Amino acid sequence: IAPNAYSGKDTDNSFTLLDGNSGGNNTQVRDTSQYLSFNNLMFQFGQGDSASICVAGGLSYHEFEKFVEVKHSPQSDAENGKIAVKLFAEDPVGKIIKPHSKYLSDERFYFCFINKNPFEALEKYGLALRKAQKVELNYYHFPTECLWYASLINHKANLPEVNNSEGAVQEMDFAIQSGITKYTPVAIRLVPDSYKLNNQQGWWDDEHWGLYGKELWTSGYKNHYTSPFKTTKSWVHAIAEKGGIPFTYFQGSRRSEDFVKQHTDYMLFNDPYRLMSGYPYELLKYVDLSKDAGIRYTDHWWLGRPFASNPMFSYDYTDPGFLIHMNEVYKNLNEAGVKGIMYDYPEITSWAYEGGFEDKYTTTARAYRKMYELAKNGLGPDCYLHERNLTRGSDITLGLVASQRVWADTHQLLPEMITRTALRWYKNRVVVNYDMDAKDPVNATPVENLEGFKTIMTMSYVISGRFLMGRSFNQLSKEQIRVFSRTFPYHSSPKTARPIDAFSSSYPVPRIFDFEVSQEWHQLTFFNDNQNNSVALNVIPATSLNKGGLGMNENKQYYLYDFWNDVFLGKINGKDSLMQTLRPGETRMISIHEVKENPQFISTDRHIMQGYVDLVKKPQWNSETNTLSGVSAVVGGEPYVITLALNGFIPKQVLTDGDVKARITMRQNSSNLVDLRLEVLDTKDVGWKIEFE
């Protein structure tokens, strides 16, 4: 495609590319001259605002995965700097067309080389992908408690095994007792996983979920369904009645040998004991093994399990009998009230790379999508389906799954994880919510001033679309609960902060992130990935996005407010450098507001986004009445503070709706700042108005 599009240009000048891998595949900015990527790819060359930027990739996904390959020839060789872009769809089995029939594929591609900067270029692609694939994304505005992790890292002598139906209901009680549910609903994920040859998989019914428990890490375990909650409906309803969101867990299409014996016709090739001719690593040609944690994890761990020593094929998602069975499985789960499912090991158990389908006209990718399609149809459009895809970097499930894992099992926040997730900002919350797996607040370091915990919570919000709790809520202190509460709810708009230093800095981990609320309001995040040393980071707001700036107005002034340190940082000119020295492991969220001629809000203390989430109606100035008014979501029993810049005006009085305690106080050491404090007994939206003179 377009082999001569850049004829006559110096393509050697700062040539870089960013791959579009998904799942557990590595994602990074590269300076290589040739690369083959899943899904999409962006490349650029040139300097600053004169850079040439191209984005190419898949646009719709139904029967085929998409790939893009770029080959850049140096100016010095015979090709004279030519850039060749190859877009293609591929499938291990391929597509058979019936004789004497017409086949019109709806598989489409995207190609654009008219772009001003890499951020807008990729965001334009993400929105086009969302539209073409008809993605109606369900947002995880709430945290999810994972009982597998809660069981693994809860080593209290008096705390019983929690990864069972009884423990799920107990964990919901712990969440309520902690106080977190004043701020956000909580999802509880039961993880009924068994690693025996006979297990729950395939059956997916109450009887078999009640037969097995956890064999790993603990003694004296209980089966996953236990009294008094021995059915899905019983534990799910108990959680829902307490205001929780119940999730459960499948191991992809992993086989259970007793199920296989009863339903031989449900299997690929209709042969339950047919051995795989080779492990499904035809994908290795697309994966950078030196950097991909998912492949190494799977290679070292999965093949060592007894059921995988002689891997055999699993269920056929085109078999009419199996489809009837799965529709009944999801009908039962839907009637029980299950709101979401995690699919573990799907690319290993469900990616039928040798075919064997009852439907001879189905591709491998189409059958893989079918697994999620059945669940989406069965649980309803508002369900949350999670894909733990570590070894295939494919976007084939877009439009069906709500979230996708980016890393192997962990309850830490790693710098490499930050890089991988942050560089997918244009897809996160747009076509999928990226999931960085569980996080453990108790072991977050550094511990000084809760620095490590604030970083985990802030960066999870800034770059991902979902937070998975790895520790029981009953182990968090009041101070930790307050920090936790400042990052919920997650916003539900198709937008994620840009890693603005990704293309302008040689440092391997993005450390400066910008969420542009509007031209006048930005949320800027500084992240120090070094837990031992301080670091100085700076950005010039008015510098262009091509040069690592925010693209703001150089002729304007801006107020700055640091959320976690609760400090007003003063004013800055758009063309001046904003520098911050961060403590070891610290993350700062700074609200930037263009200075107005009238009173204006510049921060709130409820949420790290400082008004983006908690201001139901953004403050508006009425010049005729000299009033500033807005509507805030106020939590009952907790003071809510809006910080305002007076800009030469004097507040006279504050008016509110209903039974609200409201008062205005001057800030010490600043004649220009006041705090509006609102208090209510019960959580509600509060309308307020301040009169000025």
XYZ file of C-alpha atoms in Angstrom:
693
model
C 0.000 0.000 0.000
C 1.266 3.427 -1.011
C 4.936 2.389 -1.518
C 5.846 5.822 -2.914
C 3.757 8.020 -0.629
C 6.842 9.632 0.885
C 8.964 9.904 -2.223
C 11.515 12.696 -1.923
C 11.268 12.968 1.880
C 14.025 12.190 4.367
C 12.461 9.079 5.860
C 15.648 8.311 7.825
C 15.059 11.356 10.029
C 14.014 10.017 13.476
C 12.078 7.058 12.069
C 10.088 5.383 14.893
C 7.022 3.219 15.149
C 4.518 2.111 17.778
C 2.984 -1.336 17.491
C -0.699 -2.061 18.106
C -0.357 -5.373 19.953
C -3.016 -6.224 22.512
C -3.399 -8.760 25.306
C -0.190 -9.866 26.973
C 2.007 -8.980 24.001
C 4.644 -6.335 24.397
C 3.877 -2.778 23.263
C 6.581 -0.160 22.831
C 7.915 2.699 20.739
C 10.572 1.228 18.465
C 13.283 2.591 16.190
C 13.499 -0.574 14.100
C 13.189 -0.379 10.310
C 10.903 -3.404 9.987
C 8.132 -4.729 12.209
C 5.121 -7.036 11.979
C 2.328 -6.254 14.435
C -1.030 -7.594 15.391
C -3.944 -5.247 14.658
C -2.407 -1.871 13.823
C 0.764 0.180 13.765
C 1.817 3.816 13.675
C 5.078 5.090 12.222
C 6.507 8.578 11.954
C 9.615 10.359 10.755
C 10.801 13.950 10.695
C 11.106 16.520 13.445
C 8.526 18.359 15.543
C 5.465 19.790 13.893
C 6.705 18.893 10.402
C 6.764 15.151 11.162
C 5.053 12.731 8.788
C 2.736 10.342 10.631
C 0.917 7.274 9.334
C -1.525 4.894 11.018
C -2.549 1.581 9.453
C -4.443 -1.398 10.803
C -7.585 -3.462 11.075
C -10.935 -1.715 11.242
C -13.410 -4.583 11.653
C -12.991 -8.022 13.216
C -15.370 -10.915 12.614
C -13.729 -13.827 10.811
C -10.051 -12.880 10.626
C -7.335 -11.382 12.758
C -5.588 -8.387 11.220
C -1.893 -7.664 10.852
C 0.233 -4.824 9.582
C 3.872 -4.903 8.521
C 6.120 -1.940 7.831
C 9.454 -2.095 5.999
C 11.545 1.035 5.887
C 14.448 1.109 3.461
C 17.309 3.502 4.299
C 17.927 6.481 2.025
C 21.345 5.061 1.198
C 20.217 1.792 -0.403
C 18.669 1.041 -3.771
C 15.132 1.542 -2.461
C 15.999 5.168 -1.602
C 14.052 5.510 1.640
C 10.879 3.774 0.515
C 8.379 2.777 3.211
C 6.275 -0.251 2.328
C 3.121 -0.932 4.347
C 1.427 -4.305 4.167
C -2.042 -4.884 5.638
C -3.463 -8.386 5.684
C -6.000 -10.677 7.336
C -4.937 -14.174 8.306
C -6.401 -17.278 9.912
C -4.883 -20.710 10.647
C -7.783 -22.533 8.959
C -8.957 -19.928 6.492
C -12.347 -19.446 4.898
C -14.005 -22.046 2.648
C -16.506 -20.609 0.181
C -19.405 -22.757 -0.925
C -19.383 -23.559 -4.653
C -21.562 -21.325 -6.824
C -22.025 -18.836 -3.980
C -21.079 -15.215 -3.432
C -18.992 -14.195 -0.403
C -18.768 -10.513 0.500
C -16.440 -10.007 3.445
C -17.071 -7.246 5.951
C -13.430 -7.297 7.067
C -12.054 -3.786 6.625
C -8.760 -1.945 7.097
C -7.744 1.582 8.057
C -5.006 3.660 6.446
C -4.333 7.360 7.107
C -1.181 9.394 6.443
C -2.690 12.882 6.872
C -2.020 13.513 10.566
C -0.734 16.414 12.666
C 0.636 14.476 15.652
C 0.817 10.856 16.844
C -1.728 11.313 19.632
C -4.589 12.696 17.567
C -3.696 10.284 14.748
C -4.093 7.209 16.926
C -7.131 8.578 18.758
C -8.813 9.157 15.409
C -8.085 5.528 14.554
C -9.417 4.308 17.921
C -12.723 6.125 17.423
C -13.008 4.824 13.846
C -12.372 1.297 15.136
C -15.036 1.774 17.808
C -17.584 2.861 15.193
C -16.756 0.209 12.588
C -16.806 -2.647 15.105
C -19.969 -1.245 16.736
C -18.383 -1.276 20.164
C -20.769 -0.341 22.979
C -18.327 -0.614 25.836
C -19.438 -1.373 29.377
C -17.287 0.572 31.831
C -15.881 -0.724 35.111
C -16.611 2.438 37.073
C -16.292 0.278 40.208
C -13.484 -1.869 41.707
C -13.549 -5.677 41.531
C -12.488 -7.846 44.456
C -10.808 -11.026 43.138
C -11.306 -13.906 45.584
C -8.442 -15.920 44.059
C -6.025 -13.192 45.144
C -7.880 -12.509 48.372
C -7.356 -16.179 49.191
C -3.744 -16.243 48.015
C -2.405 -13.235 49.904
C -4.682 -13.267 52.961
C -2.637 -15.280 55.431
C -4.493 -14.456 58.624
C -4.953 -17.403 60.962
C -8.516 -16.395 61.770
C -9.531 -15.764 58.145
C -10.966 -18.856 56.428
C -10.686 -19.737 52.764
C -12.558 -16.992 50.902
C -12.595 -18.243 47.297
C -15.963 -19.935 47.627
C -19.601 -18.923 47.671
C -19.644 -18.320 51.422
C -16.460 -16.291 51.208
C -17.869 -14.220 48.338
C -20.782 -13.059 50.457
C -18.448 -12.471 53.403
C -16.169 -10.304 51.247
C -19.155 -8.191 50.255
C -19.840 -7.646 53.946
C -16.190 -6.663 54.457
C -16.476 -4.104 51.645
C -19.538 -2.559 53.268
C -17.916 -2.518 56.715
C -14.817 -0.805 55.297
C -16.927 2.139 54.126
C -15.862 1.938 50.456
C -19.435 1.357 49.280
C -20.292 4.936 50.285
C -18.256 5.975 47.260
C -18.682 3.185 44.722
C -20.359 -0.153 44.157
C -18.034 -3.171 44.448
C -17.886 -6.260 42.241
C -17.032 -9.615 43.836
C -15.414 -12.200 41.543
C -15.624 -15.825 42.590
C -12.928 -17.922 40.875
C -14.022 -21.581 40.768
C -10.835 -23.034 39.305
C -9.801 -26.666 39.622
C -6.711 -28.178 38.063
C -7.799 -31.792 38.125
C -8.540 -33.850 35.024
C -12.179 -33.839 36.076
C -13.259 -30.291 36.881
C -16.016 -27.716 36.436
C -15.154 -26.758 32.871
C -17.626 -27.824 30.225
C -20.280 -28.553 32.830
C -20.502 -25.031 34.229
C -23.348 -25.925 36.563
C -24.057 -25.780 40.284
C -23.391 -29.462 40.832
C -19.841 -29.361 39.500
C -18.983 -25.968 40.978
C -19.858 -27.587 44.276
C -17.631 -30.644 43.732
C -14.244 -28.929 43.600
C -12.208 -26.456 45.591
C -8.774 -24.896 45.586
C -5.888 -27.353 45.602
C -3.147 -24.725 45.680
C -1.579 -22.574 48.440
C -3.906 -23.559 51.248
C -4.859 -26.524 53.392
C -8.309 -27.251 54.704
C -9.984 -25.626 51.706
C -13.707 -25.635 51.073
C -15.291 -26.467 47.747
C -16.189 -23.463 45.625
C -19.897 -23.791 46.427
C -20.516 -24.425 50.097
C -23.307 -24.018 52.658
C -25.347 -21.954 52.996
C -24.796 -20.880 49.363
C -24.756 -24.112 47.356
C -26.236 -22.637 44.166
C -25.183 -19.816 41.872
C -28.461 -18.048 42.474
C -28.029 -18.107 46.254
C -24.607 -16.454 46.486
C -25.243 -14.116 43.552
C -28.507 -12.863 45.038
C -26.904 -12.421 48.459
C -24.228 -10.162 46.952
C -26.685 -8.244 44.766
C -29.010 -7.606 47.704
C -26.093 -5.967 49.511
C -25.475 -3.686 46.520
C -22.624 -5.721 45.009
C -21.963 -6.846 41.441
C -21.424 -10.634 41.161
C -18.843 -12.044 38.738
C -17.685 -15.605 38.098
C -14.978 -17.430 36.151
C -14.466 -19.931 33.285
C -11.199 -21.553 32.210
C -11.823 -20.764 28.565
C -12.738 -23.993 26.786
C -10.606 -26.194 28.981
C -11.829 -29.773 28.969
C -13.091 -31.889 31.824
C -12.556 -35.558 31.062
C -15.846 -36.740 32.551
C -17.712 -34.193 30.410
C -15.743 -35.273 27.339
C -16.707 -38.919 27.819
C -20.405 -38.063 27.925
C -20.322 -35.639 24.983
C -17.834 -36.924 22.426
C -19.781 -35.235 19.636
C -19.203 -31.801 21.209
C -15.461 -32.025 20.545
C -13.380 -30.650 17.691
C -13.023 -33.232 14.926
C -15.723 -35.181 16.841
C -12.748 -36.971 18.355
C -12.279 -36.411 22.096
C -8.846 -38.024 22.197
C -7.213 -36.545 19.131
C -3.818 -35.133 20.087
C -2.669 -31.727 18.942
C -0.018 -32.042 16.271
C 1.914 -29.257 17.936
C 1.366 -26.698 20.638
C -0.394 -23.566 19.312
C 2.695 -21.493 18.836
C 2.304 -20.688 15.165
C 1.793 -17.216 16.622
C 5.432 -16.976 17.674
C 6.326 -15.240 14.431
C 4.291 -12.281 15.715
C 5.791 -12.150 19.210
C 8.995 -10.646 20.571
C 9.963 -13.463 22.943
C 12.732 -11.474 24.596
C 10.207 -9.014 26.005
C 6.909 -10.878 26.224
C 6.089 -12.098 29.730
C 2.963 -13.915 28.646
C 4.668 -16.417 26.331
C 7.352 -17.362 28.847
C 4.756 -17.687 31.574
C 2.612 -20.018 29.525
C 5.517 -22.050 28.193
C 6.958 -22.711 31.633
C 3.736 -23.213 33.541
C 0.853 -24.520 31.470
C 2.714 -27.361 29.776
C 3.834 -28.651 33.162
C 0.291 -29.421 34.271
C -0.855 -33.068 34.119
C -3.747 -32.317 31.762
C -1.449 -30.611 29.267
C 1.375 -33.147 29.032
C -0.420 -34.680 26.020
C -2.695 -31.822 24.964
C -5.935 -32.811 23.253
C -8.494 -30.700 21.496
C -11.430 -29.216 23.352
C -14.962 -28.090 22.597
C -16.324 -27.136 19.196
C -18.088 -23.770 19.254
C -19.791 -24.560 15.949
C -21.305 -27.871 17.040
C -25.126 -27.569 17.198
C -25.426 -29.731 20.311
C -22.705 -27.845 22.171
C -24.278 -24.521 21.206
C -27.584 -25.660 22.701
C -25.728 -26.670 25.855
C -23.918 -23.309 26.120
C -27.117 -21.347 25.572
C -28.580 -23.226 28.518
C -25.446 -22.526 30.614
C -25.741 -18.778 30.034
C -29.510 -18.813 30.460
C -29.036 -20.290 33.934
C -26.296 -17.801 34.840
C -28.389 -14.907 33.599
C -31.412 -16.034 35.603
C -29.168 -16.386 38.654
C -28.042 -12.759 38.225
C -24.386 -13.190 37.220
C -23.146 -9.894 35.699
C -19.772 -10.902 34.323
C -17.343 -13.732 33.559
C -13.559 -13.951 33.418
C -12.212 -16.259 30.684
C -8.865 -17.726 31.721
C -6.397 -19.322 29.253
C -8.694 -18.687 26.241
C -5.960 -18.482 23.599
C -4.621 -21.862 24.759
C -7.902 -23.734 25.255
C -10.175 -22.027 22.710
C -7.973 -21.068 19.769
C -8.581 -24.051 17.441
C -5.576 -23.496 15.229
C -6.059 -26.850 13.447
C -9.785 -26.401 12.884
C -11.945 -29.492 13.248
C -15.209 -27.551 13.265
C -18.636 -29.043 12.622
C -19.267 -25.943 10.520
C -16.755 -26.345 7.678
C -17.144 -22.710 6.668
C -15.981 -21.240 9.979
C -12.578 -19.676 10.565
C -10.568 -20.211 13.738
C -11.041 -16.544 14.645
C -14.803 -16.738 14.114
C -15.113 -19.784 16.386
C -13.013 -18.012 19.042
C -15.301 -14.959 18.901
C -18.272 -17.312 19.176
C -17.284 -18.250 22.730
C -17.739 -14.626 23.827
C -20.708 -14.004 21.552
C -22.676 -16.770 23.236
C -21.922 -15.248 26.633
C -22.820 -11.724 25.524
C -26.135 -12.898 24.086
C -26.861 -15.102 27.082
C -25.999 -12.652 29.875
C -27.272 -9.576 28.063
C -25.684 -6.445 26.577
C -24.805 -4.966 29.991
C -22.573 -7.877 31.031
C -18.833 -7.662 31.690
C -16.756 -10.258 29.823
C -13.044 -10.406 30.601
C -10.425 -11.943 28.283
C -7.151 -13.056 29.871
C -5.301 -13.337 26.582
C -1.566 -13.458 27.238
C -0.084 -14.991 24.095
C -2.168 -13.635 21.206
C -1.986 -9.896 20.756
C -5.203 -9.851 18.802
C -8.205 -7.504 18.762
C -10.491 -10.237 17.402
C -12.897 -9.994 20.384
C -13.572 -6.254 20.154
C -17.254 -5.498 20.549
C -17.802 -8.508 22.805
C -15.360 -8.275 25.709
C -15.376 -5.422 28.193
C -11.817 -5.912 29.454
C -8.581 -7.590 28.459
C -5.516 -8.492 30.521
C -2.136 -7.035 29.601
C 0.070 -9.048 31.980
C 0.532 -12.450 33.559
C -0.598 -13.048 37.151
C 0.668 -10.358 39.506
C -0.467 -8.163 42.372
C 2.190 -5.509 41.751
C 2.481 -2.410 39.597
C 5.587 -2.731 37.420
C 7.226 -0.050 35.249
C 7.080 -2.335 32.183
C 3.366 -2.797 32.827
C 2.934 0.982 32.881
C 4.633 1.230 29.493
C 2.615 -1.543 27.891
C -0.728 -0.219 29.076
C -0.047 3.498 28.662
C 0.965 3.091 25.014
C -2.493 1.726 24.259
C -4.256 4.863 25.538
C -6.141 5.371 22.247
C -7.917 1.992 22.639
C -8.375 2.015 26.411
C -11.919 2.997 27.413
C -12.597 3.386 23.663
C -12.822 -0.211 22.401
C -11.791 -2.148 25.530
C -10.851 -1.587 29.169
C -7.282 -2.749 29.769
C -6.759 -4.747 32.953
C -3.356 -4.807 34.724
C -4.454 -7.649 37.032
C -4.666 -7.391 40.798
C -3.040 -4.802 43.002
C -2.197 -5.246 46.684
C -2.562 -1.975 48.632
C -1.088 -3.422 51.819
C 2.285 -4.213 50.263
C 2.555 -1.052 48.158
C 5.946 0.639 48.512
C 7.274 3.096 49.400
C 5.051 3.302 52.478
C 5.949 6.862 53.532
C 2.882 9.094 53.311
C 1.099 6.188 51.569
C 3.186 7.103 48.522
C 3.208 3.649 46.955
C -0.501 3.108 47.504
C -1.382 6.497 46.007
C 0.739 5.641 42.974
C -0.983 2.270 42.469
C -4.409 3.841 42.700
C -3.590 6.908 40.610
C -1.760 5.148 37.791
C -4.399 2.419 37.573
C -6.976 5.152 37.021
C -4.826 7.179 34.642
C -3.758 4.462 32.180
C -6.102 1.463 32.551
C -9.843 0.930 32.505
C -10.315 -1.397 35.436
C -9.102 -1.890 38.996
C -8.796 -5.392 40.420
C -8.422 -5.592 44.190
C -6.018 -8.272 45.401
C -6.519 -7.898 49.127
C -9.610 -8.153 51.292
C -11.165 -4.781 52.131
C -11.099 -5.744 55.808
C -7.303 -5.373 55.789
C -7.283 -1.739 54.692
C -6.909 1.061 57.230
C -9.176 4.120 57.283
C -6.383 6.127 55.652
C -6.050 3.547 52.878
C -9.815 3.466 52.324
C -9.792 7.236 51.943
C -7.008 7.054 49.339
C -8.875 4.244 47.596
C -12.084 6.267 47.525
C -10.409 9.244 45.819
C -10.064 7.247 42.584
C -13.654 5.975 42.304
C -15.810 6.007 40.376
C -13.813 5.591 37.170
C -15.130 7.874 34.448
C -17.294 6.372 31.708
C -16.228 8.388 28.691
C -14.202 7.009 25.748
C -10.981 8.769 26.611
C -7.690 8.054 28.429
C -4.746 10.262 29.387
C -2.049 10.650 26.746
C 1.519 9.510 27.578
C 2.867 12.770 26.215
C 6.564 11.923 26.653
C 6.253 8.576 24.852
C 7.674 9.892 21.577
C 9.806 12.802 22.814
C 11.811 11.109 25.576
C 14.399 8.329 25.462
C 13.303 7.099 28.894
C 11.651 3.644 28.478
C 8.702 4.332 30.801
C 6.190 7.137 30.146
C 6.135 9.458 33.149
C 4.011 12.430 32.061
C 0.319 11.980 31.230
C -2.244 14.505 30.080
C -6.023 14.177 30.141
C -7.465 17.091 28.186
C -10.911 17.850 29.575
C -11.101 20.922 27.353
C -8.736 23.504 25.899
C -9.070 25.390 29.184
C -8.785 22.435 31.592
C -6.208 19.651 31.709
C -5.463 16.935 34.292
C -1.693 16.418 34.315
C -0.040 13.403 35.964
C 3.643 13.134 36.886
C 4.844 9.613 37.726
C 8.147 8.634 39.357
C 8.806 4.948 38.700
C 11.949 5.045 40.875
C 11.150 3.957 44.426
C 14.589 4.900 45.749
C 15.336 8.315 44.286
C 13.596 11.589 43.587
C 13.173 12.753 40.021
C 12.562 16.152 38.420
C 10.043 16.158 35.569
C 8.934 19.103 33.506
C 6.591 20.037 30.698
C 5.870 23.262 28.836
C 2.071 23.510 28.476
C 2.135 25.532 25.254
C 4.614 23.230 23.469
C 3.025 21.147 20.742
C 2.076 17.488 21.167
C 4.796 16.549 18.676
C 7.398 17.951 21.050
C 6.093 16.520 24.305
C 3.898 19.449 25.372
C 0.195 19.841 26.039
C -0.671 22.036 23.076
C -2.111 24.801 25.277
C -2.177 28.542 24.576
C 1.161 30.303 25.028
C -0.589 33.632 25.575
C -2.709 32.428 28.489
C -2.048 31.980 32.189
C -3.035 28.861 34.124
C -3.777 27.955 37.736
C -2.155 24.755 39.073
C -3.448 22.603 41.922
C -1.740 19.447 43.281
C -4.400 16.999 44.478
C -2.528 14.493 46.676
C -0.358 17.119 48.366
C -3.375 19.468 48.626
C -1.249 22.408 47.516
C -2.006 25.380 45.293
C 1.006 25.690 42.987
C 0.246 29.201 41.777
C 0.000 30.493 38.220
C 2.099 29.740 35.175
C 2.350 31.227 31.698
C 1.568 28.766 28.922
C 5.031 29.122 27.412
C 6.862 28.613 30.732
C 8.256 25.342 32.025
C 6.269 23.516 34.686
C 8.778 21.507 36.733
C 8.042 19.218 39.653
C 10.471 17.271 41.841
C 8.778 14.043 42.849
C 9.646 12.023 45.924
C 10.686 8.358 45.453
C 7.745 6.424 44.037
C 5.461 9.461 44.084
C 2.705 10.257 41.603
C 1.155 13.731 41.367
C -2.141 14.724 39.834
C -2.203 18.413 38.943
C -5.276 20.237 37.728
C -4.548 23.012 35.186
C -7.192 25.686 34.594
C -6.978 28.704 32.325
C -7.171 31.896 34.420
C -10.485 33.728 33.942
C -11.600 37.281 34.714
C -14.334 36.022 37.032
C -14.491 33.589 39.977
C -13.783 29.996 38.943
C -13.298 26.575 40.469
C -9.791 25.065 40.258
C -10.075 21.833 42.264
C -12.225 19.581 44.447
C -11.112 17.166 47.156
C -13.502 14.312 46.313
C -11.679 12.692 43.383
C -8.232 12.783 41.772
C -9.810 14.186 38.601
C -10.708 17.240 40.701
C -14.192 17.897 39.415
C -14.324 15.890 36.188
C -16.207 13.051 37.902
C -17.842 14.617 40.968
C -19.123 17.856 39.454
C -22.434 16.706 38.001
C -22.933 20.144 36.509
C -19.755 22.104 35.892
C -19.657 25.574 37.516
C -21.019 28.381 35.338
C -20.487 32.127 35.788
C -23.411 34.482 35.286
C -22.053 37.969 34.639
C -25.488 39.583 34.963
C -26.100 38.331 38.508
C -22.448 37.899 39.544
C -23.086 34.289 40.571
C -21.137 31.066 40.181
C -23.327 27.946 40.298
C -22.923 24.205 39.896
C -24.073 20.774 41.051
C -21.821 18.418 43.030
C -22.157 14.742 43.969
C -21.668 14.875 47.752
C -21.076 11.794 49.905
C -23.183 11.692 53.049
C -21.339 12.270 56.325
C -18.184 13.560 54.639
C -17.225 17.191 53.979
C -16.933 18.067 50.297
C -14.602 20.926 49.378
C -14.431 22.963 46.175
C -11.469 25.316 45.894
C -12.205 28.570 44.078
C -10.096 31.400 42.706
C -11.797 34.762 43.345
C -10.034 36.765 40.635
C -10.813 40.113 42.264
C -14.377 39.343 43.426
C -15.631 38.990 47.009
C -18.086 36.214 47.989
C -21.245 37.435 49.749
C -23.250 34.293 50.418
C -23.777 30.706 49.291
C -27.185 29.219 48.502
C -27.897 25.467 48.260
C -30.720 23.069 47.513
C -32.336 21.288 50.456
C -30.827 20.405 53.822
C -27.159 21.212 53.270
C -24.548 22.731 55.539
C -22.521 25.161 53.452
C -19.822 27.679 54.298
C -17.021 29.545 52.598
C -13.583 29.956 54.184
C -10.565 31.928 53.044
C -7.360 30.056 52.340
C -4.425 30.938 54.573
C -1.620 32.845 52.846
C -3.755 33.536 49.786
C -6.246 36.349 49.367
C -7.377 34.900 46.044
C -8.439 31.405 47.178
C -11.511 30.246 49.096
C -12.955 26.828 49.900
C -16.656 26.063 49.553
C -17.476 23.318 52.059
C -20.674 21.279 51.642
C -22.014 18.646 54.068
C -25.086 16.408 53.870
C -26.340 13.513 55.961
C -27.217 11.296 52.984
C -25.384 11.026 49.671
C -27.000 13.167 46.986
C -26.399 15.701 44.237
C -26.267 19.199 45.695
C -26.998 22.316 43.697
C -25.107 25.372 44.926
C -24.785 29.050 44.016
C -22.374 31.705 45.287
C -23.178 35.392 45.032
C -20.245 37.798 44.598
C -19.673 41.513 44.740
